[in-house]
Short mmCIF file of C-alpha atoms and ligand atoms in Angstrom, two decimals:
data_model
loop_
_atom_site.label_atom_id
_atom_site.label_comp_id
_atom_site.label_asym_id
_atom_site.label_seq_id
_atom_site.Cartn_x
_atom_site.Cartn_y
_atom_site.Cartn_z
CA MET M 1 97.59 -48.56 81.90
CA SER M 2 96.32 -44.83 81.52
CA GLU M 3 99.30 -42.26 80.99
CA LEU M 4 99.95 -40.60 84.43
CA VAL M 5 100.53 -36.96 85.45
CA LEU M 6 102.27 -36.93 88.84
CA VAL M 7 101.11 -33.83 90.98
CA LEU M 8 103.36 -33.16 93.47
CA ASP M 9 102.43 -31.96 96.91
CA PHE M 10 103.95 -29.34 98.56
CA GLY M 11 101.40 -28.21 101.28
CA GLY M 12 99.32 -26.49 98.92
CA GLN M 13 95.39 -26.21 99.78
CA TYR M 14 94.30 -26.74 96.11
CA LYS M 15 96.40 -30.15 95.61
CA GLU M 16 93.23 -31.98 94.84
CA LEU M 17 91.59 -29.19 92.80
CA ILE M 18 94.74 -29.98 90.62
CA ALA M 19 94.50 -33.55 90.60
CA ARG M 20 91.00 -33.51 89.69
CA ALA M 21 91.26 -30.97 86.71
CA VAL M 22 94.02 -33.25 85.31
CA ARG M 23 91.26 -35.83 85.73
CA GLY M 24 88.39 -33.77 84.31
CA LEU M 25 90.77 -33.18 80.63
CA SER M 26 90.96 -37.10 80.24
CA VAL M 27 94.38 -37.35 82.09
CA TYR M 28 94.92 -39.85 84.77
CA SER M 29 96.41 -38.18 87.86
CA GLU M 30 97.98 -39.10 91.13
CA ILE M 31 98.96 -37.14 94.38
CA ARG M 32 102.21 -37.89 95.76
CA ASN M 33 104.47 -36.64 98.54
CA GLY M 34 107.06 -33.51 97.17
CA ASN M 35 109.72 -35.46 98.15
CA ILE M 36 109.32 -38.75 96.04
CA SER M 37 112.47 -39.89 94.88
CA VAL M 38 114.07 -39.72 91.22
CA GLU M 39 114.02 -43.10 90.89
CA GLU M 40 110.37 -43.23 92.01
CA ILE M 41 109.40 -41.07 89.34
CA LYS M 42 111.05 -43.17 87.13
CA ARG M 43 109.57 -46.01 87.78
CA LEU M 44 105.86 -44.39 87.42
CA SER M 45 106.79 -42.93 83.98
CA PRO M 46 104.78 -39.77 84.28
CA ILE M 47 104.23 -37.99 81.05
CA GLY M 48 104.21 -34.59 82.90
CA ILE M 49 104.25 -33.38 86.56
CA ILE M 50 103.14 -30.36 88.79
CA LEU M 51 104.47 -28.78 91.32
CA THR M 52 101.62 -27.39 94.16
CA GLY M 53 101.67 -24.49 95.97
CA GLY M 54 102.71 -24.52 99.48
CA PRO M 55 102.59 -21.83 102.60
CA ASN M 56 106.04 -21.93 102.88
CA SER M 57 109.13 -19.69 101.70
CA VAL M 58 111.53 -21.79 99.31
CA TYR M 59 114.47 -19.41 100.75
CA LEU M 60 113.81 -21.41 104.12
CA PRO M 61 115.92 -24.08 104.90
CA ASP M 62 113.43 -26.21 106.16
CA SER M 63 110.89 -25.57 103.51
CA PRO M 64 109.51 -28.87 101.48
CA LYS M 65 111.58 -29.03 98.27
CA CYS M 66 112.02 -31.52 95.55
CA ASP M 67 114.93 -33.26 94.16
CA PRO M 68 116.21 -30.62 91.47
CA GLU M 69 117.14 -33.79 89.17
CA ILE M 70 113.38 -33.58 88.39
CA PHE M 71 113.91 -30.76 85.99
CA ALA M 72 116.71 -32.69 83.95
CA LEU M 73 114.65 -35.44 83.23
CA GLY M 74 112.95 -34.44 80.28
CA ILE M 75 109.44 -34.75 81.67
CA PRO M 76 107.60 -31.65 81.62
CA VAL M 77 107.13 -29.63 84.29
CA LEU M 78 104.52 -27.03 85.38
CA GLY M 79 105.04 -25.74 88.55
CA ILE M 80 102.29 -23.66 90.32
CA CYS M 81 102.60 -20.56 92.73
CA TYR M 82 105.19 -22.16 95.57
CA GLY M 83 105.50 -24.61 93.28
CA MET M 84 107.02 -22.23 90.62
CA GLN M 85 109.10 -20.45 92.84
CA MET M 86 110.70 -23.56 94.23
CA MET M 87 111.87 -24.26 90.63
CA CYS M 88 113.30 -20.97 89.64
CA HIS M 89 115.13 -21.26 93.35
CA LEU M 90 116.37 -24.72 92.53
CA LEU M 91 117.42 -23.71 89.26
CA GLY M 92 119.60 -20.84 90.78
CA GLY M 93 116.64 -17.90 90.04
CA GLU M 94 116.35 -15.41 93.14
CA VAL M 95 113.01 -15.55 95.32
CA ARG M 96 112.26 -13.18 97.74
CA ARG M 97 109.38 -11.36 99.51
CA GLY M 98 107.17 -9.03 97.37
CA GLU M 99 107.17 -5.50 98.27
CA CYS M 100 103.23 -6.29 98.86
CA GLY M 101 101.52 -9.81 98.47
CA GLU M 102 98.57 -10.29 95.91
CA TYR M 103 95.52 -12.41 96.92
CA GLY M 104 92.50 -12.74 95.04
CA ARG M 105 91.64 -11.88 91.56
CA VAL M 106 94.76 -9.79 89.70
CA LEU M 107 94.85 -8.55 86.43
CA VAL M 108 97.48 -10.58 84.58
CA THR M 109 99.21 -9.70 81.14
CA PRO M 110 100.72 -11.90 78.91
CA SER M 111 103.62 -10.71 77.41
CA GLU M 112 102.81 -11.63 73.95
CA ALA M 113 100.64 -9.58 72.53
CA GLU M 114 98.09 -11.92 71.12
CA TYR M 115 97.35 -12.84 74.20
CA LYS M 116 94.65 -10.87 75.88
CA PRO M 117 95.01 -9.78 79.73
CA PHE M 118 92.95 -11.64 82.11
CA TYR M 119 91.83 -11.90 86.05
CA ALA M 120 93.86 -14.88 88.24
CA LEU M 121 93.64 -15.97 91.66
CA MET M 122 96.91 -14.96 93.41
CA SER M 123 97.58 -15.57 96.93
CA HIS M 124 101.50 -15.17 97.63
CA THR M 125 103.91 -12.68 99.48
CA ASP M 126 107.21 -14.16 97.85
CA ILE M 127 108.04 -13.57 94.42
CA VAL M 128 110.34 -14.42 91.95
CA ALA M 129 112.68 -11.71 91.31
CA LYS M 130 115.27 -13.18 89.17
CA LEU M 131 114.62 -15.95 86.73
CA PRO M 132 117.13 -18.94 86.24
CA THR M 133 119.02 -18.87 82.66
CA GLY M 134 117.30 -19.93 79.95
CA PHE M 135 113.90 -18.73 81.32
CA THR M 136 111.74 -16.06 80.03
CA THR M 137 108.63 -14.26 81.32
CA THR M 138 105.69 -14.80 79.64
CA ALA M 139 103.32 -13.13 81.69
CA THR M 140 103.31 -10.17 84.48
CA THR M 141 101.40 -8.82 86.96
CA GLU M 142 101.67 -5.11 88.38
CA ASN M 143 103.85 -6.70 91.31
CA CYS M 144 105.24 -10.23 90.30
CA ILE M 145 106.64 -12.36 87.16
CA ALA M 146 103.23 -14.30 86.71
CA ALA M 147 104.34 -16.69 84.75
CA CYS M 148 107.82 -18.14 83.09
CA LYS M 149 109.12 -20.89 80.92
CA ASN M 150 112.02 -22.60 79.40
CA ALA M 151 110.65 -23.99 76.36
CA GLU M 152 113.48 -26.30 75.49
CA LYS M 153 114.07 -28.20 78.74
CA LYS M 154 109.91 -28.21 78.98
CA LEU M 155 109.42 -26.12 82.37
CA TYR M 156 106.50 -24.10 83.04
CA GLY M 157 105.66 -21.66 86.25
CA VAL M 158 102.73 -20.03 86.97
CA GLN M 159 102.20 -17.92 89.85
CA PHE M 160 98.61 -17.71 89.95
CA HIS M 161 96.43 -20.90 90.75
CA PRO M 162 95.09 -22.21 87.30
CA GLU M 163 93.06 -25.17 89.07
CA THR M 164 90.40 -22.87 90.64
CA GLU M 165 87.43 -21.19 89.60
CA LEU M 166 88.75 -17.79 90.30
CA THR M 167 90.99 -17.92 87.30
CA ASP M 168 89.71 -16.79 83.96
CA ASP M 169 89.73 -20.03 81.77
CA GLY M 170 92.08 -21.41 84.24
CA ILE M 171 91.10 -24.58 82.95
CA GLU M 172 92.77 -23.78 79.54
CA HIS M 173 95.84 -23.19 81.25
CA ILE M 174 96.42 -26.73 82.65
CA ARG M 175 94.69 -28.62 79.29
CA ALA M 176 97.58 -26.24 77.33
CA PHE M 177 99.72 -28.24 79.32
CA LEU M 178 98.67 -31.50 79.28
CA TYR M 179 98.01 -31.73 75.71
CA ASP M 180 100.09 -29.05 74.17
CA ILE M 181 103.38 -29.65 76.09
CA CYS M 182 103.46 -33.14 77.41
CA GLY M 183 101.56 -34.17 74.28
CA ALA M 184 98.64 -36.06 76.49
CA THR M 185 96.10 -38.44 74.05
CA GLY M 186 93.41 -38.24 76.42
CA ASP M 187 92.93 -41.87 77.53
CA TYR M 188 91.59 -41.92 80.93
CA LYS M 189 87.87 -43.57 81.18
CA LEU M 190 85.81 -44.16 83.99
CA ASP M 191 84.57 -47.21 82.70
CA ASP M 192 88.13 -48.73 82.23
CA TYR M 193 88.01 -47.85 86.20
CA LEU M 194 84.79 -49.66 86.52
CA TYR M 195 85.72 -52.50 84.83
CA GLY M 196 88.67 -52.78 86.12
CA GLN M 197 87.43 -52.86 89.50
CA ILE M 198 84.67 -55.18 88.51
CA ASN M 199 86.92 -57.76 87.68
CA ASN M 200 89.35 -57.50 90.39
CA ILE M 201 86.70 -58.16 92.79
CA ARG M 202 85.50 -60.92 91.19
CA ALA M 203 89.08 -62.65 91.05
CA LYS M 204 89.49 -61.86 94.60
CA VAL M 205 86.49 -62.64 96.01
CA GLY M 206 85.32 -65.94 94.16
CA GLU M 207 82.24 -67.45 95.87
CA LYS M 208 82.75 -65.94 99.29
CA ASP M 209 80.90 -63.09 101.13
CA VAL M 210 81.52 -59.23 101.38
CA LEU M 211 80.95 -57.40 104.29
CA LEU M 212 80.33 -53.49 103.97
CA ALA M 213 79.40 -50.66 106.49
CA LEU M 214 76.48 -48.78 104.32
CA SER M 215 75.28 -45.17 105.84
CA GLY M 216 73.46 -44.41 102.89
CA GLY M 217 75.79 -41.39 101.57
CA VAL M 218 77.33 -41.81 98.08
CA ASP M 219 80.28 -43.19 99.12
CA SER M 220 79.23 -46.04 100.78
CA SER M 221 75.96 -46.65 98.45
CA VAL M 222 78.00 -46.30 95.41
CA CYS M 223 80.74 -49.35 96.65
CA ALA M 224 77.04 -51.32 98.04
CA ALA M 225 75.90 -51.03 94.01
CA LEU M 226 79.44 -51.78 92.65
CA LEU M 227 79.95 -54.83 94.43
CA THR M 228 76.34 -55.97 93.99
CA LYS M 229 77.15 -55.91 90.31
CA ALA M 230 80.49 -57.98 90.53
CA VAL M 231 79.63 -60.54 93.02
CA PRO M 232 75.40 -60.30 93.27
CA GLY M 233 74.16 -62.28 96.71
CA GLN M 234 77.48 -62.35 98.23
CA LEU M 235 77.08 -58.62 99.22
CA LYS M 236 76.09 -58.06 103.28
CA CYS M 237 75.84 -54.32 104.66
CA ILE M 238 75.36 -53.50 108.17
CA PHE M 239 73.66 -50.30 108.35
CA VAL M 240 74.10 -48.71 111.77
CA ASP M 241 71.48 -46.27 112.21
CA HIS M 242 72.66 -43.79 115.25
CA GLY M 243 69.52 -41.92 115.31
CA PHE M 244 71.07 -38.94 114.01
CA MET M 245 69.52 -39.42 110.75
CA ARG M 246 67.11 -36.73 108.73
CA LYS M 247 63.65 -37.35 108.57
CA ASN M 248 62.70 -40.64 107.28
CA GLU M 249 65.90 -41.42 106.25
CA GLY M 250 66.64 -44.68 108.14
CA ASP M 251 63.73 -46.28 106.40
CA GLU M 252 64.83 -44.60 103.05
CA ILE M 253 68.11 -46.20 103.33
CA GLU M 254 66.84 -49.90 104.58
CA GLN M 255 63.88 -49.36 101.67
CA THR M 256 66.34 -48.62 98.73
CA PHE M 257 69.12 -51.00 99.78
CA SER M 258 66.94 -54.30 100.95
CA ASN M 259 66.70 -56.08 97.54
CA LYS M 260 67.95 -59.93 97.16
CA ASN M 261 71.34 -59.02 95.74
CA LEU M 262 72.45 -57.53 98.90
CA HIS M 263 71.49 -58.61 102.22
CA LEU M 264 70.95 -55.37 104.59
CA ILE M 265 71.16 -55.66 108.22
CA ARG M 266 69.53 -52.48 110.25
CA VAL M 267 70.78 -51.89 113.05
CA ASN M 268 68.70 -49.52 115.46
CA ALA M 269 70.94 -48.03 118.07
CA LYS M 270 69.55 -44.94 118.75
CA ASP M 271 69.40 -45.07 122.41
CA ARG M 272 72.87 -46.53 122.73
CA PHE M 273 74.05 -43.42 120.72
CA LEU M 274 71.98 -40.81 122.63
CA LYS M 275 73.05 -42.30 125.75
CA LYS M 276 76.92 -42.38 125.07
CA ILE M 277 76.69 -38.35 124.32
CA LYS M 278 74.32 -37.76 127.23
CA GLY M 279 75.47 -34.59 128.69
CA VAL M 280 78.46 -34.04 126.30
CA THR M 281 78.78 -30.45 124.72
CA ASP M 282 81.70 -30.30 123.57
CA PRO M 283 81.47 -30.97 119.33
CA GLU M 284 84.67 -32.62 118.92
CA ALA M 285 83.69 -34.80 121.99
CA LYS M 286 80.33 -35.63 120.43
CA ARG M 287 82.14 -36.60 117.08
CA LYS M 288 84.69 -38.58 118.76
CA LEU M 289 82.18 -40.32 120.99
CA ILE M 290 79.90 -40.74 118.28
CA GLY M 291 82.66 -42.24 115.69
CA GLU M 292 83.95 -44.65 118.20
CA GLU M 293 80.12 -45.94 119.29
CA PHE M 294 79.61 -46.60 115.65
CA ILE M 295 82.72 -48.60 115.44
CA ARG M 296 81.56 -50.93 118.56
CA VAL M 297 78.12 -51.28 117.13
CA PHE M 298 79.20 -52.14 113.43
CA GLU M 299 81.80 -54.97 115.52
CA GLU M 300 79.37 -56.58 117.44
CA GLU M 301 77.01 -57.02 114.59
CA ALA M 302 79.99 -58.16 112.46
CA ALA M 303 80.91 -60.85 114.93
CA LYS M 304 77.17 -61.81 114.84
CA LEU M 305 78.11 -63.18 111.21
CA GLY M 306 80.66 -65.23 112.20
CA GLU M 307 84.43 -65.01 110.14
CA ILE M 308 84.73 -62.40 107.78
CA THR M 309 87.12 -62.69 104.67
CA PHE M 310 86.47 -59.48 102.97
CA LEU M 311 85.49 -56.13 104.01
CA ALA M 312 84.81 -53.34 101.90
CA GLN M 313 84.64 -49.72 102.35
CA GLY M 314 83.98 -46.66 100.36
CA THR M 315 87.17 -44.77 100.91
CA ILE M 316 87.63 -42.31 98.17
CA TYR M 317 90.86 -40.88 96.76
CA PRO M 318 90.51 -37.70 98.68
CA ASP M 319 90.28 -39.86 102.19
CA ILE M 320 93.35 -41.55 101.29
CA VAL M 321 95.24 -38.05 100.12
CA GLU M 322 93.85 -36.59 103.46
CA SER M 323 95.13 -39.42 105.71
CA GLY M 324 98.67 -39.65 104.26
CA GLY M 325 99.77 -35.56 104.01
CA ALA M 326 101.09 -34.43 106.89
CA HIS M 327 100.66 -30.56 105.85
CA GLY M 328 97.22 -29.67 105.95
CA ALA M 329 96.10 -28.88 109.57
CA THR M 330 93.02 -30.43 111.10
CA ILE M 331 90.00 -27.92 111.29
CA LYS M 332 87.59 -30.68 112.70
CA SER M 333 88.32 -34.39 113.14
CA HIS M 334 85.96 -35.17 110.48
CA HIS M 335 84.05 -38.59 111.05
CA ASN M 336 82.91 -40.61 108.25
CA VAL M 337 80.77 -43.63 109.35
CA GLY M 338 82.35 -46.69 108.32
CA GLY M 339 85.73 -45.86 109.75
CA LEU M 340 87.61 -48.97 109.81
CA PRO M 341 87.02 -50.91 112.56
CA GLU M 342 90.17 -52.29 114.22
CA SER M 343 89.70 -55.50 116.27
CA ILE M 344 87.48 -57.11 113.34
CA SER M 345 89.53 -59.80 111.55
CA PHE M 346 89.45 -60.17 108.14
CA ASP M 347 91.75 -61.23 105.40
CA GLU M 348 91.39 -58.62 103.02
CA LEU M 349 90.30 -55.16 102.41
CA ILE M 350 88.04 -54.21 99.32
CA GLU M 351 88.01 -50.42 98.43
CA PRO M 352 86.97 -50.40 94.94
CA LEU M 353 86.62 -46.38 94.85
CA SER M 354 90.08 -45.55 96.36
CA GLY M 355 90.95 -44.11 93.24
CA LEU M 356 88.57 -41.85 92.76
CA PHE M 357 87.56 -38.32 93.78
CA LYS M 358 83.65 -37.75 94.61
CA ASP M 359 82.35 -36.40 91.34
CA GLU M 360 83.84 -39.23 89.73
CA VAL M 361 81.82 -41.83 92.18
CA ARG M 362 78.89 -40.23 91.35
CA VAL M 363 79.55 -40.82 87.55
CA ILE M 364 80.01 -44.29 88.70
CA GLY M 365 76.97 -44.93 90.33
CA GLU M 366 75.14 -43.20 87.76
CA LYS M 367 76.79 -45.82 85.23
CA LEU M 368 75.68 -48.32 87.91
CA GLY M 369 72.01 -46.93 87.66
CA LEU M 370 71.89 -46.14 91.64
CA SER M 371 69.05 -43.63 91.78
CA GLU M 372 69.74 -39.90 91.43
CA LYS M 373 68.66 -39.28 94.59
CA TYR M 374 71.67 -40.97 96.27
CA ILE M 375 73.89 -39.83 93.79
CA ASN M 376 73.61 -36.53 94.26
CA ARG M 377 72.66 -36.82 98.03
CA GLN M 378 73.76 -33.39 100.28
CA PRO M 379 76.95 -34.21 101.73
CA PHE M 380 76.09 -35.35 105.34
CA PRO M 381 78.02 -35.54 107.91
CA GLY M 382 78.75 -38.77 109.79
CA PRO M 383 77.71 -37.82 113.25
CA GLY M 384 74.70 -36.49 111.82
CA LEU M 385 72.07 -34.16 113.35
CA ALA M 386 74.12 -34.58 116.70
CA ILE M 387 76.51 -32.10 115.54
CA ARG M 388 73.69 -29.81 114.39
CA ILE M 389 72.29 -29.42 117.75
CA MET M 390 74.68 -27.08 119.54
CA GLY M 391 75.41 -28.75 123.16
CA GLU M 392 73.72 -30.93 124.28
CA VAL M 393 71.84 -33.75 122.30
CA THR M 394 68.14 -34.81 123.41
CA GLU M 395 65.54 -36.61 121.77
CA ASP M 396 63.66 -33.57 122.03
CA LYS M 397 65.97 -31.38 120.33
CA LEU M 398 66.25 -34.18 117.94
CA ASN M 399 62.92 -34.02 116.95
CA VAL M 400 62.35 -30.16 116.57
CA LEU M 401 65.51 -29.81 114.56
CA ARG M 402 63.93 -33.01 112.27
CA GLU M 403 60.91 -31.42 111.61
CA SER M 404 62.56 -27.74 111.03
CA ASP M 405 64.92 -29.68 108.60
CA ALA M 406 62.51 -31.30 106.73
CA ILE M 407 60.53 -27.45 106.26
CA LEU M 408 63.26 -26.31 104.93
CA ARG M 409 64.45 -29.33 102.45
CA GLU M 410 60.74 -28.98 101.44
CA GLU M 411 61.12 -25.43 100.23
CA LEU M 412 64.53 -25.31 98.92
CA ASP M 413 64.85 -28.65 97.07
CA GLY M 414 65.11 -28.62 93.29
CA MET M 415 66.64 -24.87 93.60
CA GLY M 416 70.09 -25.84 92.73
CA LEU M 417 71.84 -25.51 96.50
CA ASN M 418 75.01 -27.60 97.32
CA GLN M 419 73.82 -28.15 101.12
CA TYR M 420 71.31 -26.54 103.23
CA PHE M 421 70.19 -27.67 106.52
CA THR M 422 69.21 -25.87 109.96
CA VAL M 423 70.47 -25.64 113.14
CA LEU M 424 69.07 -26.04 116.46
CA THR M 425 70.93 -23.18 118.41
CA ASN M 426 71.39 -23.32 122.18
CA THR M 427 70.14 -19.56 122.18
CA TYR M 428 67.05 -19.27 123.69
CA SER M 429 64.83 -16.05 122.90
CA VAL M 430 61.55 -14.39 124.13
CA GLY M 431 58.83 -14.54 121.89
CA VAL M 432 54.78 -14.45 122.05
CA LYS M 433 52.55 -16.79 120.98
CA GLY M 434 48.72 -15.94 121.52
CA ASP M 435 48.89 -14.18 124.58
CA TYR M 436 51.67 -15.79 125.83
CA ARG M 437 55.35 -15.10 126.53
CA THR M 438 57.67 -17.82 125.56
CA TYR M 439 61.06 -18.30 125.93
CA ASP M 440 62.16 -21.23 123.52
CA PRO M 441 65.44 -21.88 121.08
CA VAL M 442 66.65 -20.22 117.82
CA VAL M 443 66.46 -22.28 114.74
CA ALA M 444 69.15 -21.47 112.28
CA ILE M 445 68.97 -21.76 108.76
CA ARG M 446 72.53 -22.70 106.59
CA ALA M 447 72.40 -22.72 102.77
CA VAL M 448 75.39 -22.65 100.79
CA LEU M 449 77.04 -22.63 97.35
CA THR M 450 80.05 -24.03 96.85
CA ASN M 451 81.71 -26.66 94.35
CA ASP M 452 84.27 -28.00 96.67
CA PHE M 453 83.15 -27.53 100.07
CA MET M 454 86.79 -26.18 100.91
CA THR M 455 84.91 -22.35 100.63
CA CYS M 456 81.27 -21.66 100.20
CA LYS M 457 79.21 -18.76 100.41
CA CYS M 458 75.51 -17.90 101.60
CA ALA M 459 72.68 -18.47 99.29
CA GLU M 460 71.04 -15.39 98.31
CA LEU M 461 67.77 -16.67 99.16
CA PRO M 462 64.76 -13.95 98.33
CA TYR M 463 63.37 -12.70 101.54
CA GLU M 464 60.00 -13.93 100.39
CA LEU M 465 61.21 -17.64 100.70
CA LEU M 466 63.01 -16.34 104.26
CA PHE M 467 59.60 -15.36 105.66
CA LYS M 468 57.75 -18.14 104.37
CA LEU M 469 60.25 -20.64 106.32
CA SER M 470 60.40 -18.38 109.19
CA ALA M 471 56.40 -18.44 109.49
CA ARG M 472 56.23 -22.13 108.59
CA ILE M 473 59.14 -23.33 111.15
CA THR M 474 57.67 -20.76 114.12
CA ASN M 475 53.92 -22.43 113.43
CA GLU M 476 54.61 -25.82 112.76
CA ILE M 477 57.24 -26.23 115.47
CA PRO M 478 55.80 -24.45 118.60
CA SER M 479 58.63 -24.77 120.88
CA VAL M 480 60.83 -22.74 118.09
CA SER M 481 60.69 -19.04 119.34
CA ARG M 482 62.56 -17.25 116.09
CA VAL M 483 64.68 -18.27 112.79
CA VAL M 484 67.42 -16.70 111.96
CA TYR M 485 69.29 -16.97 108.37
CA ASP M 486 73.39 -17.74 108.64
CA ILE M 487 75.13 -15.42 105.93
CA THR M 488 78.62 -16.10 106.82
CA SER M 489 81.28 -17.22 104.16
CA LYS M 490 83.25 -20.02 104.73
CA PRO M 491 85.99 -18.65 105.21
CA PRO M 492 85.99 -17.60 108.18
CA ALA M 493 83.22 -19.72 109.26
CA THR M 494 82.49 -23.30 108.46
CA VAL M 495 79.90 -24.88 106.42
CA GLU M 496 78.54 -26.94 109.58
CA TRP M 497 78.15 -25.36 112.68
CA GLU M 498 79.76 -27.57 115.06
P1 XMP E 501 82.81 -28.01 107.33
O1 XMP E 501 81.81 -27.80 108.37
O2 XMP E 501 83.88 -28.71 107.58
O3 XMP E 501 82.19 -29.03 106.13
O4 XMP E 501 83.13 -26.70 106.27
C1 XMP E 501 82.67 -29.04 105.24
C2 XMP E 501 81.44 -30.35 104.36
O5 XMP E 501 81.97 -31.60 105.22
C3 XMP E 501 80.50 -32.01 105.49
N1 XMP E 501 81.44 -32.52 107.24
C4 XMP E 501 81.56 -33.66 107.30
N2 XMP E 501 81.36 -34.78 106.68
N3 XMP E 501 82.09 -36.79 108.34
C5 XMP E 501 81.67 -36.02 106.66
O6 XMP E 501 81.66 -37.32 106.39
C6 XMP E 501 81.79 -35.31 109.53
O7 XMP E 501 82.23 -35.68 110.42
C7 XMP E 501 81.44 -33.99 108.97
N4 XMP E 501 81.67 -32.78 109.28
C8 XMP E 501 80.97 -31.93 108.23
C9 XMP E 501 79.90 -30.77 106.06
O8 XMP E 501 78.69 -31.10 105.94
C10 XMP E 501 80.42 -30.17 104.83
O9 XMP E 501 79.73 -30.61 103.55
#
């Protein structure tokens, strides 16, 4: 077993970034609810504990708190933002609303002259006004205590967010906590995880077959590759082609995964899905109907295969954290093709990627020899192009969107952008083609830069390229009247339009 660092969740939006940063430093981390019992912590025996941020004020009676006994276990603790405020509050310090909040990159000045001032991401209204006995201030901003410690008890707090890229050398703060304070040895290796899973699957499955819903996305593709390696010839994959894939994508998935070690069943269900969402314009209703229909089709196909002992899923760690975490508000109901069908009976669920973050899944995919195209595939929403057509989805609109998207990909592939696609809007505009007046829909281009998809900014595409895209799309697809470029960041917008 690797050394463990527990990330205790108090509702902060960056909890996964913290846990991922710890793993990136070769120390295994797990996210647990902030109200975890002291007994459970003792059982897990972590080398360190990190308390996340959160949207609450610690002095409100209902705000989430950890058991104060955690601070007396002798296990090093790092409190981040709300985590630092909560630690100080529970140990007898004073937290109150600051004169003014701090949001964005703020200059932090360490108390010891040997360290230089640096910029860090701040996002808080409350401040620690008085430290608990035994604590000293280790850094300040103009408005707050930015960092504090009780070195004797190995308790540390930072008001800023070292886990985000917006803090200069933020990861170094986490590294120092792990290696200098917790005494980590850095024993977490993905190879161990991979071979551990392969052995577990072999032991569990024996000679039996395993069924997997394959979407062609990174998670289900890596899951297929891993199962093929663990139990070659025993994997059956159902690929439900809902007809909302990009140009040629269904055929490419079929080609890639048609091999003798994996039995692929492709179900062409385009008509069925189109019928299901005919006349539906509300984005959430579209997502829900497509998700439900996907499960029905999968169930029907699975039933044809007879009794199923093992059902595999490409669930990854953030899926588990998100479904268990009660704090975050649902912004969109993310339907992932491959959701668990309730009425299929099977004996056991196999989720070999459920301990991994997305970039770790990619590394595993690479180790398994999956092609770069699948490993670095852009995220593609489960409901596919259906949520990139604003309003009702029809076959004609799908064709227009597919062609414009293919042109965009031809032009932008290889530029290092994180996600790019076209959207068929439901706005019509007047144009002139030849000597004729036209009245056709507007296509929008979305191209974003992001690392975590929780925030993003618009890619600064050169005007020349934008002119070319506009010319190609309007010329090659006669029924598009004009092309616009979406320059909005997330927040306030989201990546997808629906
Ligand atoms: P939003 O639009 O919420 O998207 O800013 C963030 C990222 O998630 C992808 N996305 C989805 N992925 N099922 C998925 O698996 C979905 O229903 C879904 N909706 C959005 C989106 O493409 C972006 O990368």
